[in-house]
Short mmCIF file of C-alpha atoms in Angstrom, two decimals:
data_model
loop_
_atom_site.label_atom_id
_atom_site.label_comp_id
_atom_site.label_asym_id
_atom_site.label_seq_id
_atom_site.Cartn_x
_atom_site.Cartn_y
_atom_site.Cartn_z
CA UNK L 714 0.00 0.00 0.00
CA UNK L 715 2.15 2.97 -1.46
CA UNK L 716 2.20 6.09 0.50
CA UNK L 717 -0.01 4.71 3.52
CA UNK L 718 0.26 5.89 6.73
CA UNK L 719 -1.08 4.76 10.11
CA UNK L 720 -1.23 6.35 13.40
CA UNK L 721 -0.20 3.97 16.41
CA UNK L 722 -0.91 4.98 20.30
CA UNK L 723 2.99 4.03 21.40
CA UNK L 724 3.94 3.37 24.89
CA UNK L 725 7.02 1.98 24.11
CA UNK L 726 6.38 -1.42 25.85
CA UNK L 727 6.31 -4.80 23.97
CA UNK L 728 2.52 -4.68 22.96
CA UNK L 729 2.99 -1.56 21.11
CA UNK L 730 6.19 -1.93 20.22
CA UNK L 731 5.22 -5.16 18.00
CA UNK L 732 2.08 -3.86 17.21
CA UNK L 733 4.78 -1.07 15.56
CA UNK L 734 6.52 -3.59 13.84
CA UNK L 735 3.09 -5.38 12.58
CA UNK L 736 2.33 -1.91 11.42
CA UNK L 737 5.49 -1.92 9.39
CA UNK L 738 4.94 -4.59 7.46
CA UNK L 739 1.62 -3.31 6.21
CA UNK L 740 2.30 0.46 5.64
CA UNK L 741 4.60 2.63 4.30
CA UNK L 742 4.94 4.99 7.57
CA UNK L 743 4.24 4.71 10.84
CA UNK L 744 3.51 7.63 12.99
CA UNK L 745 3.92 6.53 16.87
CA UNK L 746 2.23 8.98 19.07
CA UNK L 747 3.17 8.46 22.91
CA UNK L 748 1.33 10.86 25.08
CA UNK L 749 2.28 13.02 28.18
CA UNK L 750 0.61 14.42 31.46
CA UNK L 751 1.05 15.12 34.98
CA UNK L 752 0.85 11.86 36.75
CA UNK L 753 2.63 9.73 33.66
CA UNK L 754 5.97 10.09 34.09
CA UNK L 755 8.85 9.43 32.30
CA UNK L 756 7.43 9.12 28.59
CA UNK L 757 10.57 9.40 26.87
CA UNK L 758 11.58 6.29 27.98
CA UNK L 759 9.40 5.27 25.07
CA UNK L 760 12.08 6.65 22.92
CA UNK L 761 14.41 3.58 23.57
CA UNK L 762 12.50 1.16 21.27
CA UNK L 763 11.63 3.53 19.04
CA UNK L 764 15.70 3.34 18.01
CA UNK L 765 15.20 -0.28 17.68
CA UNK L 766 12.54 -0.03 15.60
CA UNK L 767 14.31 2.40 13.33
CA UNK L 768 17.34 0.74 13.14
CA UNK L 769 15.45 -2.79 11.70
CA UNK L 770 13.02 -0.84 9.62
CA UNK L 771 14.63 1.81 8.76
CA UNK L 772 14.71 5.67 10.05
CA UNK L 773 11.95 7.17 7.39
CA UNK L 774 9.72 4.27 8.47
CA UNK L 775 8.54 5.30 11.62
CA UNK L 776 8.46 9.45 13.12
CA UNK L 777 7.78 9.80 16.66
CA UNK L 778 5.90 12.58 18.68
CA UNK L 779 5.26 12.72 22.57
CA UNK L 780 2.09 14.77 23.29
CA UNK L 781 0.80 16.43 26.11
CA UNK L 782 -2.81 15.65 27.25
CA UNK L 783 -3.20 17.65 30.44
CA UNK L 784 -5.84 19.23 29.86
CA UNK L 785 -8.25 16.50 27.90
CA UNK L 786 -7.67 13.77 30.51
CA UNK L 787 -9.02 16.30 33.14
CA UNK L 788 -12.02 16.77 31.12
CA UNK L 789 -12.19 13.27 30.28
CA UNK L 790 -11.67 12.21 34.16
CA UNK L 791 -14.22 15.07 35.89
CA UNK L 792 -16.48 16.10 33.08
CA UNK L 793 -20.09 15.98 34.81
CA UNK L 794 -18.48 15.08 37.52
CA UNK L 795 -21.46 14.74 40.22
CA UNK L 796 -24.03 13.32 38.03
CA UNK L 797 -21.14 10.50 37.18
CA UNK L 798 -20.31 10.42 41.19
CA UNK L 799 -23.81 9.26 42.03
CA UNK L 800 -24.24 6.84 38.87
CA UNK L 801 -21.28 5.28 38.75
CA UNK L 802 -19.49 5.39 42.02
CA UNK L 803 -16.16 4.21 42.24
CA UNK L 804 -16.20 3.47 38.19
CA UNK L 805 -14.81 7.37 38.21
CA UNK L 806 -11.28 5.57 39.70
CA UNK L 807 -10.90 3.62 36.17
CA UNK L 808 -8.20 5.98 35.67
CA UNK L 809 -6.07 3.69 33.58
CA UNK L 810 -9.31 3.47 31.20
CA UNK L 811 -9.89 7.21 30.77
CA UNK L 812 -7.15 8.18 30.79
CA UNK L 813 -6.85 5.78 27.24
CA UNK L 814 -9.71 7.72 26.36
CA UNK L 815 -8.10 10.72 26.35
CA UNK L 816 -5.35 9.40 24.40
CA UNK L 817 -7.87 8.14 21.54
CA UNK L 818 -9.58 11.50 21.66
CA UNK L 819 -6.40 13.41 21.30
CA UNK L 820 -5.23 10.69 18.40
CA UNK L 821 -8.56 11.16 16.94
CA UNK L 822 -7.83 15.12 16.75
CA UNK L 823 -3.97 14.69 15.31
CA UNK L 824 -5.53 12.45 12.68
CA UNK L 825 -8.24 15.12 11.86
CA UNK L 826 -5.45 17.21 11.59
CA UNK L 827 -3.53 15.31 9.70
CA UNK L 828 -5.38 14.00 7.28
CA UNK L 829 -4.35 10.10 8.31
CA UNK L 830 -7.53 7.27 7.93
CA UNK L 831 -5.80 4.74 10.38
CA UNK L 832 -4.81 4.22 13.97
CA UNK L 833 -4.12 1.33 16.07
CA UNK L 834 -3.04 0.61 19.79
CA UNK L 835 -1.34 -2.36 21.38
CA UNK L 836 -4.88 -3.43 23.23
CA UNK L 837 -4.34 -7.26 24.35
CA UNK L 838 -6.96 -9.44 25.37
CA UNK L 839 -4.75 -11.07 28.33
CA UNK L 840 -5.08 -6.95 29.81
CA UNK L 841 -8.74 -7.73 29.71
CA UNK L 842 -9.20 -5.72 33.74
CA UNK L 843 -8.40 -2.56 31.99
CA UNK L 844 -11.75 -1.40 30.56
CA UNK L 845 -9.62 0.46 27.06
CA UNK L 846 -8.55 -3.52 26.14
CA UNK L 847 -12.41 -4.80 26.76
CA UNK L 848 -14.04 -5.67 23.76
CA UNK L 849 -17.02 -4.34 24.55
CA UNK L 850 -15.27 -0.39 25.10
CA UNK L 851 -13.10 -1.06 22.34
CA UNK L 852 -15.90 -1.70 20.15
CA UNK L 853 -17.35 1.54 21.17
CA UNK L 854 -14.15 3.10 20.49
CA UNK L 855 -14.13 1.96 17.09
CA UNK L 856 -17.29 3.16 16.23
CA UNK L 857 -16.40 6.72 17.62
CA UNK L 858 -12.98 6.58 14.94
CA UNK L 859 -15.80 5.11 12.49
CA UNK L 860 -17.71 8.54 12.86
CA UNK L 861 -15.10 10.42 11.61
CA UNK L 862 -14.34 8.06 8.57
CA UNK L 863 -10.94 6.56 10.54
CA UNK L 864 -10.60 3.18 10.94
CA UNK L 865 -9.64 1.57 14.09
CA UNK L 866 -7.20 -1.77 14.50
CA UNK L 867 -5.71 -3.93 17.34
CA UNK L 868 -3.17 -5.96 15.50
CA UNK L 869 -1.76 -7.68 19.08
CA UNK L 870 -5.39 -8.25 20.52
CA UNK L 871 -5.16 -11.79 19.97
CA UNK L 872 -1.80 -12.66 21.36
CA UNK L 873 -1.15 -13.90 24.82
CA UNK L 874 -0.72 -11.98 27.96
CA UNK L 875 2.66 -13.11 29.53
CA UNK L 876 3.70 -15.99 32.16
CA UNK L 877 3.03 -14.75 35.86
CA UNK L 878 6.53 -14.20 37.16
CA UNK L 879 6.08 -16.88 40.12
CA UNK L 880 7.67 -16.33 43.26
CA UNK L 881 10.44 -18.67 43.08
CA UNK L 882 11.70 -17.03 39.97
CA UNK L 883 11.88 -13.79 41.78
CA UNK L 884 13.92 -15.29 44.37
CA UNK L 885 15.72 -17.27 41.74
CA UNK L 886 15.09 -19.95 44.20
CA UNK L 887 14.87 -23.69 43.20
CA UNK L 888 11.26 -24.63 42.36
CA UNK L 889 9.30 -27.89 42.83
CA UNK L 890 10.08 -29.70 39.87
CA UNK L 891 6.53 -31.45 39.18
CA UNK L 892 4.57 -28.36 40.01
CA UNK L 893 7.11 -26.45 37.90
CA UNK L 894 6.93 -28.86 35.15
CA UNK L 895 3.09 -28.76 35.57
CA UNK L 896 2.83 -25.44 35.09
CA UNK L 897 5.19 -24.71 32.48
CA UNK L 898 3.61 -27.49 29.82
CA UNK L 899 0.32 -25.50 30.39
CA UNK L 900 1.75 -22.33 29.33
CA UNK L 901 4.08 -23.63 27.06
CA UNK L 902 2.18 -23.34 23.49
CA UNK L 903 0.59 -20.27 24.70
CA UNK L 904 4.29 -18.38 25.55
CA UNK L 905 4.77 -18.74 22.31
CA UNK L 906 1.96 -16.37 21.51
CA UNK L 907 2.66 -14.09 23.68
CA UNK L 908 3.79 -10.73 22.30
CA UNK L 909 7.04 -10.68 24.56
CA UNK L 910 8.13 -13.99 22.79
CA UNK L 911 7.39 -12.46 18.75
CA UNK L 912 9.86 -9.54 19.55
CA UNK L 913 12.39 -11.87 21.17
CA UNK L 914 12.45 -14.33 17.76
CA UNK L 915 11.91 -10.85 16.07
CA UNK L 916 15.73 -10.32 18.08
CA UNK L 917 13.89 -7.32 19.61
CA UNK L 918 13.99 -8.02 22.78
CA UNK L 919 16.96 -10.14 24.84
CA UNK L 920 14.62 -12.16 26.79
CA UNK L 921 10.71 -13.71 25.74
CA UNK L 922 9.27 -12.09 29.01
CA UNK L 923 10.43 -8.63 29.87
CA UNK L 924 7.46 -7.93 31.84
CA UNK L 925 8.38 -6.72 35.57
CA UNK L 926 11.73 -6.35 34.49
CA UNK L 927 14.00 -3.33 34.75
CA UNK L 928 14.44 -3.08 31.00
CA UNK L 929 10.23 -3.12 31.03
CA UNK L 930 10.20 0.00 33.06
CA UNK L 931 13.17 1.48 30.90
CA UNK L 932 11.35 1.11 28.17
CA UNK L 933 7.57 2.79 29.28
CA UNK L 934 6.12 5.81 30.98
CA UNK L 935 5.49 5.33 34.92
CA UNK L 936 2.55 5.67 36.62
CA UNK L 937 0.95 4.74 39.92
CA UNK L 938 -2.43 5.70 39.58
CA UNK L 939 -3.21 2.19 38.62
CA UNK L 940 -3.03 1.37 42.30
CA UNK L 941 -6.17 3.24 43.27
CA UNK L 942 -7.85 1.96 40.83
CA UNK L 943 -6.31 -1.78 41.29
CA UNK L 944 -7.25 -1.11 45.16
CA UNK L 945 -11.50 -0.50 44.09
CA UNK L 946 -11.30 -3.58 41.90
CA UNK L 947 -9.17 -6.36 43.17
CA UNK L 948 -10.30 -5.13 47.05
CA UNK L 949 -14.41 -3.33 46.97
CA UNK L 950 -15.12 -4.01 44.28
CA UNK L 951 -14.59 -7.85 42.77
CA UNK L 952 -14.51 -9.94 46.44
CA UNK L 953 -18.24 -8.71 45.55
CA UNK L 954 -19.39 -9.04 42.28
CA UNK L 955 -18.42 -10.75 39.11
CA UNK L 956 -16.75 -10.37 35.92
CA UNK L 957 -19.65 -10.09 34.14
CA UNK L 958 -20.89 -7.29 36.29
CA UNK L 959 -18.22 -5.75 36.06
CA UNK L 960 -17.86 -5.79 32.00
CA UNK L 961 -21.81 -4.91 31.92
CA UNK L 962 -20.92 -2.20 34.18
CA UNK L 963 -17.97 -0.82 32.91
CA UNK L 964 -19.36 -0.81 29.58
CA UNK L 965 -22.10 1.44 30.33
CA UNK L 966 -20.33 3.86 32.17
CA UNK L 967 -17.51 4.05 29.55
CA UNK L 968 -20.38 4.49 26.41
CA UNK L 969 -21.82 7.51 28.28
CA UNK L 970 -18.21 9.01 28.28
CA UNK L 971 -17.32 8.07 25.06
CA UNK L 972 -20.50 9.35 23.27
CA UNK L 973 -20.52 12.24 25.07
CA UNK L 974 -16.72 12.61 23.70
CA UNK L 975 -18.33 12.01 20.18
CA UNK L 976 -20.17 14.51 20.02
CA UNK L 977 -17.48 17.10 21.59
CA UNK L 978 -15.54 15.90 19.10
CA UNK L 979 -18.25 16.88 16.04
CA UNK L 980 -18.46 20.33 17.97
CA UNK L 981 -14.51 20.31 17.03
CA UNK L 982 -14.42 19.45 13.59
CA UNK L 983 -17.36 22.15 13.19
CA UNK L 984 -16.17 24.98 15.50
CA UNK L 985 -12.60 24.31 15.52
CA UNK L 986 -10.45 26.30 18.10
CA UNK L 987 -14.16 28.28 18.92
CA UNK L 988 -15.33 24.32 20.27
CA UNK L 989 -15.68 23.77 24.10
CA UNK L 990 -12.87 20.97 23.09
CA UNK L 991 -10.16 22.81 21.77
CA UNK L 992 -9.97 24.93 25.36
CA UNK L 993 -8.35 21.73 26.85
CA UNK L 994 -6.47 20.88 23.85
CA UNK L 995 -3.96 23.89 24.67
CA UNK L 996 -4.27 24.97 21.20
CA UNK Z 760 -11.93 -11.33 54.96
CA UNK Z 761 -13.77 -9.58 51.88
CA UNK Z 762 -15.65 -7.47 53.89
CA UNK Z 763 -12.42 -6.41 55.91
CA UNK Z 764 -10.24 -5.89 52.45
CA UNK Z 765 -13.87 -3.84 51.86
CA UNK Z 766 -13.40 -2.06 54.82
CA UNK Z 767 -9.46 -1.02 54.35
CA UNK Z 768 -10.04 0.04 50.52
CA UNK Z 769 -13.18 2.71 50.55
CA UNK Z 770 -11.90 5.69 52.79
CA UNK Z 771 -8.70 5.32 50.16
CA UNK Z 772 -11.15 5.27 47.16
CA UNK Z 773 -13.42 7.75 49.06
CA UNK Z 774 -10.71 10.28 49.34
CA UNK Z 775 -8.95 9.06 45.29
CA UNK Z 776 -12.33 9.57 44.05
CA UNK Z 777 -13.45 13.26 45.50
CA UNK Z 778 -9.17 14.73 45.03
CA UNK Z 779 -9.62 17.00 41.77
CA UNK Z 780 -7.02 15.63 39.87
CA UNK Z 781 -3.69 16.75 40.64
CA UNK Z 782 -4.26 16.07 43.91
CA UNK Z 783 -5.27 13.00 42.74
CA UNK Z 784 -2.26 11.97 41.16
CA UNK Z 785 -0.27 13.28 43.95
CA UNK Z 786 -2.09 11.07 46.82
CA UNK Z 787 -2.01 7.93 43.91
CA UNK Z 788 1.74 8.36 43.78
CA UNK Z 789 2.00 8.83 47.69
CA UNK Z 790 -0.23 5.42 48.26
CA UNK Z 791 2.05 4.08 45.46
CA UNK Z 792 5.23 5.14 46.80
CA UNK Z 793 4.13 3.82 50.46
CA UNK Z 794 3.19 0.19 49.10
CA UNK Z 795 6.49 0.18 47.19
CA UNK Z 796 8.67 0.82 50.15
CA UNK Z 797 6.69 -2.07 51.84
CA UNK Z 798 6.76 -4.30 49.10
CA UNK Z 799 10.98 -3.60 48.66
CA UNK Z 800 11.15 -4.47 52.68
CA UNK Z 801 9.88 -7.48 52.05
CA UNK Z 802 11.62 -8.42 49.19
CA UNK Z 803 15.27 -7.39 50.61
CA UNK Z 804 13.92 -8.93 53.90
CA UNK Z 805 13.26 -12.51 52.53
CA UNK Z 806 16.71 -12.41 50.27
CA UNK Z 807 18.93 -11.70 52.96
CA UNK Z 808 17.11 -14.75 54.88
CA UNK Z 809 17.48 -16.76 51.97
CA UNK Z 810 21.24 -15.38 51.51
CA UNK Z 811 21.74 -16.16 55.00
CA UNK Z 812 20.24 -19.94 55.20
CA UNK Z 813 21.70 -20.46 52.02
CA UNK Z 814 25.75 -19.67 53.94
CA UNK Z 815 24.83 -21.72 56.83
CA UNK Z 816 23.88 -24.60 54.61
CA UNK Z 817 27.11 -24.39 52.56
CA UNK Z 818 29.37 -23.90 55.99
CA UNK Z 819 27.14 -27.04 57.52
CA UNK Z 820 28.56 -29.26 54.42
CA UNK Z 821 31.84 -27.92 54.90
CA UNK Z 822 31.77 -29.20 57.96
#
């Protein structure tokens, strides 16, 4: 496809990054967008497989621009903020989800701007707590991109999460060999579709599970507001309702925000910098 | 047990949800920060045990 570009939502960790080199192989340019904000720190750490990327593909293949989102994820986060408080509760903590939100609406915007027709992430089914790598939200997330003509792709969703790091490996301790052996077998066909183990034959990474590791946070923004958030689910939250609920939940909190996003969005493309939008854009 | 993990998470939710959002980030990085020291304690705690046992064995066979 001659002259095709695609717009990727680039952390810089291995789900991306081989959703980057997927990308690659199908278009002529790749345009990795990592985004910035108060709260997300280091994002130039993201830079550090972007070189590795460049130097198998090639430097013209793939351009690079960290963003800063201040200002939308606030509006994303408290917009209506009450009337959300007393619907949805504790839903308001799915930082990690909105703040993925913000990043699609800002994407959304650059390709506007830009005149580009495609973006993808590095969503991964094995992520599946995070509401952004849901099907359900990311099907609602595709059919915002779909309202602006812009088509929306997850070219790692079906590859496996990675291997638990057990505690024995931590300690590089000895571990019981039949349990060990146990375990391992049942993992074994799926660590090889993991996307940790397609960069490492890819010779992109030095290991098939980075994840943990201090190469994994060399390689990725930070960010601890994940813990609040991990704190509603894993300890109010999910000792007391189920995965289902949770989905059917989550869905319907994160199709108010997202439609309501939608049409901000059409107020943009109409108004331009007059829209409510563009006042948190910092344009 | 649920109800006391319950319990222990809502006045940190409470407080995370009604922060505007610096303030947010700023008590999410604090929480974060705390559970990372105690995690590290634990961590280093447990190797040097293991460090430790792991000498006397190897003196014991000496021995």
């Amino acid at each position: 496809m001659p002259g095709k570009e695609v717009v990727l939502l680039y952390s810089g960790g291995t789900d991306s990054t081989l959703a980057a080199c997927l990308l690659a192989e199908k278009y002529d340019k790749v345009r990795l967008l990592t985004f910035k904000r108060f709260g997300l720190f280091s994002a130039a750490n993201s830079l550090s497989n972007v070189a590795r990327l460049k130097a198998r593909y090639g430097q013209d293949r793939f351009s690079h621009e960290i963003i800063p989102i201040d200002g939308i994820f606030r509006k994303v986060s408290y917009d209506r903020f009450f009337t959300n408080l007393f619907k949805h509760g504790f839903f308001l903590l799915s930082t990690c989800g909105l703040c993925k939100l913000a990043m699609h609406v800002r994407a959304l915007i650059y390709c506007l701007e830009e005149g580009i027709r495609n973006v993808s992430d590095g969503a991964n089914k094995g992520m599946n707590l995070f509401p952004d790598q849901q099907p359900g939200v990311i099907a609602m997330i595709r059919a915002m991109y779909a309202k602006f003509g812009i088509d929306y792709s997850n070219p790692v969703f079906e590859f496996e999460g990675p291997q638990d790091i057990e505690f024995a490996d931590r300690f590089h301790l000895e571990r019981i060999p039949d349990l060990a052996a146990e375990r391992d077998a049942a993992f074994a066909e799926n660590k090889k579709k993991t996307t940790g183990h397609r960069l490492y034959e890819m010779g992109m990474m030095p290991s098939d599970n980075v994840k943990g590791t201090a190469q994994d946070r060399g390689m990725q923004p930070r960010c601890f507001q994940f813990i609040l958030f991990n704190t509603w689910l894993h300890w109010y939250y999910l000792p007391f309702a189920d995965m289902d609920r949770y989905v059917r939940e989550g869905d319907s909190f994160f199709l108010e925000k997202i439609d309501r996003f939608t049409a901000l969005l059409k107020e943009y493309r109409a108004k331009g910098h007059l829209s409510e939008l563009a006042g948190y854009l910092g344009i | 047990m649920k109800i006391l993990r319950r319990i222990m998470a809502f006045p940190l939710c409470l407080v995370g949800v009604l922060l505007p959002w610096r303030l947010r980030v700023i008590f999410s990085e604090c929480v974060g920060w705390i559970i990372q020291f105690i995690y590290m304690n634990y961590i280093y705690t447990l190797r040097f045990i293991l460090k430790e046992l792991e000498k006397a064995k190897n003196s014991g066979k000496k021995q």
